[in-house]
Tab-separated table of C-alpha atoms in Angstrom:
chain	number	residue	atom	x	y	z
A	19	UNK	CA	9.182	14.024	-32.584
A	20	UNK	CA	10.247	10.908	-31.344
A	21	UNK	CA	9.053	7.640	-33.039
A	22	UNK	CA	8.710	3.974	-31.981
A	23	UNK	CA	11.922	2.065	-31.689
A	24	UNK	CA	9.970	-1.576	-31.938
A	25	UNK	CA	6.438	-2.151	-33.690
A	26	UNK	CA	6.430	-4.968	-30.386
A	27	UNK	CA	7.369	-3.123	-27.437
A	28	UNK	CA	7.169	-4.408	-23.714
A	29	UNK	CA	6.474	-3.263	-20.290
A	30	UNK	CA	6.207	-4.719	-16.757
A	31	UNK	CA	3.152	-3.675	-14.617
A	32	UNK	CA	3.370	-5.120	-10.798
A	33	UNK	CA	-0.497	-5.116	-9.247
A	34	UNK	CA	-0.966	-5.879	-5.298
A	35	UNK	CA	-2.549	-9.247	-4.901
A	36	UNK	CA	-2.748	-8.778	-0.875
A	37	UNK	CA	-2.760	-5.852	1.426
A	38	UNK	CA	-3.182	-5.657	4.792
A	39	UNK	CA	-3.051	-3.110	7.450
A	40	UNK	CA	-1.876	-3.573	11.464
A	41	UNK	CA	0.059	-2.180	13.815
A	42	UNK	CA	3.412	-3.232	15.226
A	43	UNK	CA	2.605	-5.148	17.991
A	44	UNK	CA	0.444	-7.456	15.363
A	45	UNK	CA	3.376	-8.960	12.878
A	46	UNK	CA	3.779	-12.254	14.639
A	47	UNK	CA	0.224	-12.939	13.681
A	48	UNK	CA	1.011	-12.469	10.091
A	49	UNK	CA	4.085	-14.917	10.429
A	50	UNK	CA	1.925	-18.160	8.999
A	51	UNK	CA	0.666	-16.559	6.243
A	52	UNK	CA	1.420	-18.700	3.356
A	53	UNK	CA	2.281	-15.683	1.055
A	54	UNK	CA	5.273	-13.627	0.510
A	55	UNK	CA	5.022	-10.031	1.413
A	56	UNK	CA	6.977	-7.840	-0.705
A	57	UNK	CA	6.926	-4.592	-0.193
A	58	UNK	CA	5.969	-2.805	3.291
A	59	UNK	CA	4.686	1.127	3.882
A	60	UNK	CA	4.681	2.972	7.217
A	61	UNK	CA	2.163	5.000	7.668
A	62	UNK	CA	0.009	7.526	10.098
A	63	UNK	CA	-3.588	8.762	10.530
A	64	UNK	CA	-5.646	10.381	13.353
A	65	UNK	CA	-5.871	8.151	16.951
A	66	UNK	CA	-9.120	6.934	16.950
A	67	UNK	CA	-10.879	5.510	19.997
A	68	UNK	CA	-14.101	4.175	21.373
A	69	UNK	CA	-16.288	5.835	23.816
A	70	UNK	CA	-16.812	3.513	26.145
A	71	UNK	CA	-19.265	5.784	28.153
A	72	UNK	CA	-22.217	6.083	25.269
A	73	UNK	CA	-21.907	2.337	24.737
A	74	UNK	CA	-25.620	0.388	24.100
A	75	UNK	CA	-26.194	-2.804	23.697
A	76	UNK	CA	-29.914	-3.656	23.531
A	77	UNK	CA	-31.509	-7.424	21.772
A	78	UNK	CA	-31.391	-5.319	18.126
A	79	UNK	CA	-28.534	-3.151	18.171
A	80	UNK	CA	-25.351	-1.684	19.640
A	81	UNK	CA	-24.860	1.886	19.602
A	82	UNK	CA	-22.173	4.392	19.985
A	83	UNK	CA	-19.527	6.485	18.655
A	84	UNK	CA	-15.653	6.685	17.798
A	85	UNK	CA	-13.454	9.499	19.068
A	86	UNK	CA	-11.106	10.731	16.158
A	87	UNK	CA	-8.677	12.759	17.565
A	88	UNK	CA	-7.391	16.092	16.340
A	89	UNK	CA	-5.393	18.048	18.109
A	90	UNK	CA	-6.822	18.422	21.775
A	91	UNK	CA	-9.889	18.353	20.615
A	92	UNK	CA	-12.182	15.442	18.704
A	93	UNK	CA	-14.189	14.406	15.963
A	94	UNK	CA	-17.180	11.653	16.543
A	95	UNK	CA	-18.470	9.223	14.383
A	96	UNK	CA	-21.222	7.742	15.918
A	97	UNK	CA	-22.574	3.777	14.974
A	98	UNK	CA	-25.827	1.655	14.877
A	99	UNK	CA	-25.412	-1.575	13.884
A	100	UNK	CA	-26.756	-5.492	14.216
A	101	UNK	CA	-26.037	-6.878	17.388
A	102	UNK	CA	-24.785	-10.398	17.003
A	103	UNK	CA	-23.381	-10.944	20.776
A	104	UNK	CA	-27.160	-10.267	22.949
A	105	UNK	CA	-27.621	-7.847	24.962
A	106	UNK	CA	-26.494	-9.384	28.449
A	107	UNK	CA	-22.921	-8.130	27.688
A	108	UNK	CA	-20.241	-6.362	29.543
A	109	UNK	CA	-17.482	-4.222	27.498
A	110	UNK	CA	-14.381	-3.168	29.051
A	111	UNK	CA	-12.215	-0.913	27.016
A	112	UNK	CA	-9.844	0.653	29.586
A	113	UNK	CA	-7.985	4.165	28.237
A	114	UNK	CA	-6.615	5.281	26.365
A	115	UNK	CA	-9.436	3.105	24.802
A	116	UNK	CA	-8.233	1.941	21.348
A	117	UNK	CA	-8.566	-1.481	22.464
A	118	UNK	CA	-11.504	-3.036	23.940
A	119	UNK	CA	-13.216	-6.607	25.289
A	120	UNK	CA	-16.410	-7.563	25.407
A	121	UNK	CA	-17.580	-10.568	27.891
A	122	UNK	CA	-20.384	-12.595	27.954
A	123	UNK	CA	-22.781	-13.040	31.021
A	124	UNK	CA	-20.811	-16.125	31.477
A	125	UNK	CA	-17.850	-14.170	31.380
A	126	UNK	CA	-16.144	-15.431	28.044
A	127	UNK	CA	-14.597	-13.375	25.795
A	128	UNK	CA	-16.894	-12.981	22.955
A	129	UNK	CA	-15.300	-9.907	20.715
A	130	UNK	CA	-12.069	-7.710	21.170
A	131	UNK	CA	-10.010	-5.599	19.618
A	132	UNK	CA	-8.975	-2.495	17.965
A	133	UNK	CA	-10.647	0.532	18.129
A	134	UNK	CA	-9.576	1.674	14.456
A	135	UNK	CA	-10.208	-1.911	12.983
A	136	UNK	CA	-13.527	-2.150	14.561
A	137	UNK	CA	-14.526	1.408	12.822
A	138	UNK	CA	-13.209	0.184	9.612
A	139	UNK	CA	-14.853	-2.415	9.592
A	140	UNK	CA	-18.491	-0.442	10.540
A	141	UNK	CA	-17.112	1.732	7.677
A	142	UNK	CA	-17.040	-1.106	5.015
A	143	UNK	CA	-20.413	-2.570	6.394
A	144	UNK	CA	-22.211	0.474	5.698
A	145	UNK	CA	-19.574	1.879	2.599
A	146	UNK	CA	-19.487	5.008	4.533
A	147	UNK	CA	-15.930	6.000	4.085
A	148	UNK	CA	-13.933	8.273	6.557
A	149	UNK	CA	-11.643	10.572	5.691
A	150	UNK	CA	-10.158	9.691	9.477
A	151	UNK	CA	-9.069	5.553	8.114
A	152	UNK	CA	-6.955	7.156	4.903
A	153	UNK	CA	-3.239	7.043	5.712
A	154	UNK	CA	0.060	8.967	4.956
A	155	UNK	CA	2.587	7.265	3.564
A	156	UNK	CA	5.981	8.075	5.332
A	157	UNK	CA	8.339	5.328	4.504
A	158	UNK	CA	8.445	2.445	2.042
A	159	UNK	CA	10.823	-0.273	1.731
A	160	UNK	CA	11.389	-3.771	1.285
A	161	UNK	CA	10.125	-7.286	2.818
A	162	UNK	CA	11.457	-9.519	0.567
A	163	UNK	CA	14.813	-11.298	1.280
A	164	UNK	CA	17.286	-12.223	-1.298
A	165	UNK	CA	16.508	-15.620	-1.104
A	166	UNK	CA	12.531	-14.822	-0.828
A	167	UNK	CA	12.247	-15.172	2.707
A	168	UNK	CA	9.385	-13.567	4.395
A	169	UNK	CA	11.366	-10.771	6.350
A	170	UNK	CA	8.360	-8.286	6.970
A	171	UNK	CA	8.052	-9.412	10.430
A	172	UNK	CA	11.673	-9.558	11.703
A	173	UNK	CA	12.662	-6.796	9.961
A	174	UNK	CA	9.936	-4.794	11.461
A	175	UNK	CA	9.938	-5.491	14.679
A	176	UNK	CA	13.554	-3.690	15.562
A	177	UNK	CA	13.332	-1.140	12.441
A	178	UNK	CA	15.613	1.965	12.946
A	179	UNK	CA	13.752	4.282	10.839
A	180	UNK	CA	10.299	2.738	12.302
A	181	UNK	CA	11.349	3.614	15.588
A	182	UNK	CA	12.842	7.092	14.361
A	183	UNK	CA	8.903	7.196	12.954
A	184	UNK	CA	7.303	6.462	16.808
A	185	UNK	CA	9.636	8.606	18.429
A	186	UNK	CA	9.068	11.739	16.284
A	187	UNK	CA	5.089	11.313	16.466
A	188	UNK	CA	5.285	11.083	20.050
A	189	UNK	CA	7.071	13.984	20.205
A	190	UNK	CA	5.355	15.912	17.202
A	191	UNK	CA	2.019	14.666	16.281
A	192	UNK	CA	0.707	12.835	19.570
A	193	UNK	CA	-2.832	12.582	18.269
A	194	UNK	CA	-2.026	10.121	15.822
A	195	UNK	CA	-1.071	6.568	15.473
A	196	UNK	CA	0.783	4.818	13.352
A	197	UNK	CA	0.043	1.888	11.373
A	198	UNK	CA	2.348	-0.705	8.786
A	199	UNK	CA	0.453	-1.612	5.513
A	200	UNK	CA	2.203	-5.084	4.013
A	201	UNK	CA	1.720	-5.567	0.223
A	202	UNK	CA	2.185	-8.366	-2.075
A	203	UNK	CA	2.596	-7.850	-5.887
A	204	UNK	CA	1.586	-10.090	-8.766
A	205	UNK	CA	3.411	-9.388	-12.062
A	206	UNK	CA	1.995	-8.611	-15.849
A	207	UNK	CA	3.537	-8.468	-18.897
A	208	UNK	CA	2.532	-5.699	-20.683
A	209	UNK	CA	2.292	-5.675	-24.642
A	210	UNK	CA	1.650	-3.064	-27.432
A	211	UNK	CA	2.066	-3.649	-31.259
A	212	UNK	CA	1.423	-0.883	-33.651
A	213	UNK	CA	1.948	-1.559	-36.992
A	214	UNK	CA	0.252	1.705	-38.344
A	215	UNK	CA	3.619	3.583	-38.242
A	216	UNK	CA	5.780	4.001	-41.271
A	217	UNK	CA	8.817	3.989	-39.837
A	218	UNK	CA	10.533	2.467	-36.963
A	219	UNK	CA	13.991	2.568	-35.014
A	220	UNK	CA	15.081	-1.357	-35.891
A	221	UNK	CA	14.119	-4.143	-38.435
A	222	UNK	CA	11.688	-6.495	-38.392
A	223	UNK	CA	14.029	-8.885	-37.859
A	224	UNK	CA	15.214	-6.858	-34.368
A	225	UNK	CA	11.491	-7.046	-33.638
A	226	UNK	CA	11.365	-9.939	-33.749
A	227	UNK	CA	14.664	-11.054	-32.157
A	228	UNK	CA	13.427	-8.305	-29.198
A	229	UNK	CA	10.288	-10.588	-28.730
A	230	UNK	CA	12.019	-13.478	-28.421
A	231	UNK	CA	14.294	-12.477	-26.104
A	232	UNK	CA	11.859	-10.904	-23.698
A	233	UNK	CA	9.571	-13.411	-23.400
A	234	UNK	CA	12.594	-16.128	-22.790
A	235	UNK	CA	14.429	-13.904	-20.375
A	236	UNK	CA	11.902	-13.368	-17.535
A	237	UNK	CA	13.030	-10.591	-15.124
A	238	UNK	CA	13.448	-11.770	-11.557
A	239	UNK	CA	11.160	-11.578	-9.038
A	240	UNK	CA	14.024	-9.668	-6.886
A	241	UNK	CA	14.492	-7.179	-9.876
A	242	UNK	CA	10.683	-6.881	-9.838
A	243	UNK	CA	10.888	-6.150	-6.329
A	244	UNK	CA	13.587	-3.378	-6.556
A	245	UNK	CA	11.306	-1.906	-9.099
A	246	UNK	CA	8.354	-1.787	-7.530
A	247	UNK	CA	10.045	0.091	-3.855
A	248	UNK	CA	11.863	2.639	-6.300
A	249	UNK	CA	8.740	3.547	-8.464
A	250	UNK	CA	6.425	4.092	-5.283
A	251	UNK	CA	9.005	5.741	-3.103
A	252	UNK	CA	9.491	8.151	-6.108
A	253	UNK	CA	5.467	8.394	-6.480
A	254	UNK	CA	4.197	9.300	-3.011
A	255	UNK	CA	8.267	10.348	-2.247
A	256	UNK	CA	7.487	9.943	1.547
A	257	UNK	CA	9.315	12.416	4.526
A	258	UNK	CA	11.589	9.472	5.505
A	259	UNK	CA	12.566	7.911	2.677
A	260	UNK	CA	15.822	9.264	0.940
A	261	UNK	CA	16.829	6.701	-2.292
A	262	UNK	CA	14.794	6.807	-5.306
A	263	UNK	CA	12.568	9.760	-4.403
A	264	UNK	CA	14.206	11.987	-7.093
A	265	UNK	CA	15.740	10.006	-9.501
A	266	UNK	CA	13.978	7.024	-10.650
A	267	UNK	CA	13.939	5.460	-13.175
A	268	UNK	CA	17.539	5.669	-14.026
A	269	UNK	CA	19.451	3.109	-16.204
A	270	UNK	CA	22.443	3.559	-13.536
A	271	UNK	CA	20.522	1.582	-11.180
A	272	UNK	CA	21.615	-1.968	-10.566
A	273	UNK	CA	19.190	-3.010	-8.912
A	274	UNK	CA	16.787	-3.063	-11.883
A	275	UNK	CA	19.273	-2.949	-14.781
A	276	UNK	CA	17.144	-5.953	-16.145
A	277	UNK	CA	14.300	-3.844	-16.970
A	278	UNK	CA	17.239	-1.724	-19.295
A	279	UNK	CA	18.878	-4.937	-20.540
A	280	UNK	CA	16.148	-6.078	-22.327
A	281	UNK	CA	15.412	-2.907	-23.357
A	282	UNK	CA	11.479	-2.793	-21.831
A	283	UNK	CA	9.806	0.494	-22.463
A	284	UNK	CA	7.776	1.448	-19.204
A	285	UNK	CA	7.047	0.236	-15.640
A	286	UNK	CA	3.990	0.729	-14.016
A	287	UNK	CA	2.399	-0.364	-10.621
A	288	UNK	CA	-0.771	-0.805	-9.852
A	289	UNK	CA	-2.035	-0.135	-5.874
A	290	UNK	CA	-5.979	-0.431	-5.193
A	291	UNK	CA	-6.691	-0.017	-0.840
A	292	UNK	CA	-10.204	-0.099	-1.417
A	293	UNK	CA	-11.114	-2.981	0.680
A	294	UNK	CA	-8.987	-1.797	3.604
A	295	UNK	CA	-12.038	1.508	3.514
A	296	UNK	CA	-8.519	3.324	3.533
A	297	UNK	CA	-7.192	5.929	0.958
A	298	UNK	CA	-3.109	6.516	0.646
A	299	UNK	CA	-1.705	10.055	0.322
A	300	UNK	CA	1.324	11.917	1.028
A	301	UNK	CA	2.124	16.034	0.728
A	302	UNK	CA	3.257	15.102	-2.917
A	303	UNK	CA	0.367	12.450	-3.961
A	304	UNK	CA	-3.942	13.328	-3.492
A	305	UNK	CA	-5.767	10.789	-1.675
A	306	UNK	CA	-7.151	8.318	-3.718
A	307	UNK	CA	-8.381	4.504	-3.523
A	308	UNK	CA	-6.530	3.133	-6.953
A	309	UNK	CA	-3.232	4.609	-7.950
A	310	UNK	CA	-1.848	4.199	-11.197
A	311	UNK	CA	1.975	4.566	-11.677
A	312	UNK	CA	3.132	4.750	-15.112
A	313	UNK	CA	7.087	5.457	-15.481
A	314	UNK	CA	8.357	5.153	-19.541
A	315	UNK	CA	12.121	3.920	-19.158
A	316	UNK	CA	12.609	6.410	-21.327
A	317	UNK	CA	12.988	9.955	-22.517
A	318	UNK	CA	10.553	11.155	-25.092
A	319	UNK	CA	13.434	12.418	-26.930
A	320	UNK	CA	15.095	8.665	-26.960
A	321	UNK	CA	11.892	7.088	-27.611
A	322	UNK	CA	8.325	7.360	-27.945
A	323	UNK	CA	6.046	5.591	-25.085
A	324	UNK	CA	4.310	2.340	-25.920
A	325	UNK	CA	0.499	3.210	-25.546
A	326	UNK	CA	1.195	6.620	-27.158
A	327	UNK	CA	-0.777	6.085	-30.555
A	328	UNK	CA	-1.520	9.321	-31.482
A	329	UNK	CA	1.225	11.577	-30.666
């Protein structure tokens, strides 16, 4: 049985402070955004479309449905909500109908969009989730310069593997669309101190030397970065990723030798998609609003885990 190396031991757990989910011809609007983006996830789920032919607008409400397609044929979610835009409207939402307008009688634009968006957004109204908004993650990777520059948008917009993605669901899976989520990640210093055990692997004075040097030796956010891409490609290990998916974490890595060089214990990464009404999955990973990744740097053999008390 393995046993504690440090009665302090240390981990790093990266949580997503923003998410957001849009479509490729919608990056420029993110370009403002005053935060970075860090890490970015390609992903697909059913088309879905408005009807525009069941369409009512009366003083109280609006009523309709969505068209989710699968296959050649379709699933409908039909809608009654509020109607904040009167009655005396006229809604064109030409096909293949996952965008729409809606005019005034003076013949200003009063709402448009996307069909998806608007259905996700009926979906958190009402907290009626949809198995049709959840997404499958098929490539993750990085939109974080070296410097910290916001790349997600530039990098996207001409992405080979991206385009490899379009290409192959035109060509494959036609009834569905596919969609970019863009994550940021806030960091947390995880801490566990267990003085219970009789023996451990160094002194108290390596203890205490191990503190000190982790706290004063603050991993970068680059490092943190590398981390976080490797741990959730090798998580949801998506169809068009290649790096990481078997074999992480590995102290060979350079890219987040850090983590190793101040000998942490475990990595973890938090992802919650709750607000977007949208649950993440892949063939390997269950769908699921909050996933918890927990990766110990180390065997249990080498070392036991830090919030293992009782084995």
């Amino acid at each position: 049985m393995s046993i504690r190396k440090y009665l302090s031991e240390f981990g790093l757990n990266m949580i997503n402070e923003w998410i957001f989910v849009l479509q490729q011809d919608q990056l420029d609007t993110i370009k403002e955004f005053p935060h970075s983006f860090h890490i970015y996830m390609i992903a697909r789920r059913p088309r879905i479309t408005l009807d525009p032919d069941v369409m009512i607008f009366t003083e109280e409400h609006v009523e309709g449905q969505f068209k989710i397609q699968k296959g050649n044929s379709f699933d409908l979610f039909k809608f009654n909500v509020p109607n904040h835009l009167g009655a005396n409207v006229r809604l064109e939402c030409p096909y293949p109908h996952t965008e729409y307008k809606i005019y005034n009688d003076q013949g200003n634009l009063v709402s448009a969009g996307n069909a998806a968006a608007l259905m996700t957004k009926f979906a958190y109204e009402n907290t009626t989730e949809h198995e049709a908004l959840d997404l499958e993650v098929l490539y993750i990777g990085q939109a974080y310069g070296d410097s910290g520059e916001r790349t997600a948008p530039d990098r996207l917009v001409n992405h080979s593997t991206l385009q490899e993605i379009y290409a192959d669901t035109l060509r494959k899976t036609p009834d569905q669309d596919i969609w970019i989520l863009l994550c940021s990640f806030e960091r947390m210093l995880m801490t566990s101190f267990d003085g219970t055990a009789s023996i451990y692997g160094t002194t108290d004075e390596e203890d205490l030397d191990h503190i000190t040097t982790v706290l004063k030796n603050p991993i970068t956010m680059q490092q943190e970065i590398n981390f976080t891409e490797a741990g959730l490609i090798r998580y949801f290990q998506p169809e068009y990723n290649d790096k990481f998916k078997y074999n992480f974490p590995n102290p060979a890595h350079s890219t987040y030798s850090q983590c190793y060089e101040l000998d942490l214990n475990a990595l973890s990464i938090e992802l919650n998609t709750e607000e977007l009404m949208s649950r993440l999955w892949s063939p390997n990973i269950s769908r699921d609003w909050i996933h918890l990744i927990e990766y110990p740097l180390h065997s249990k053999e080498q070392r036991k885990y830090m919030f293992d008390f009782f084995g």
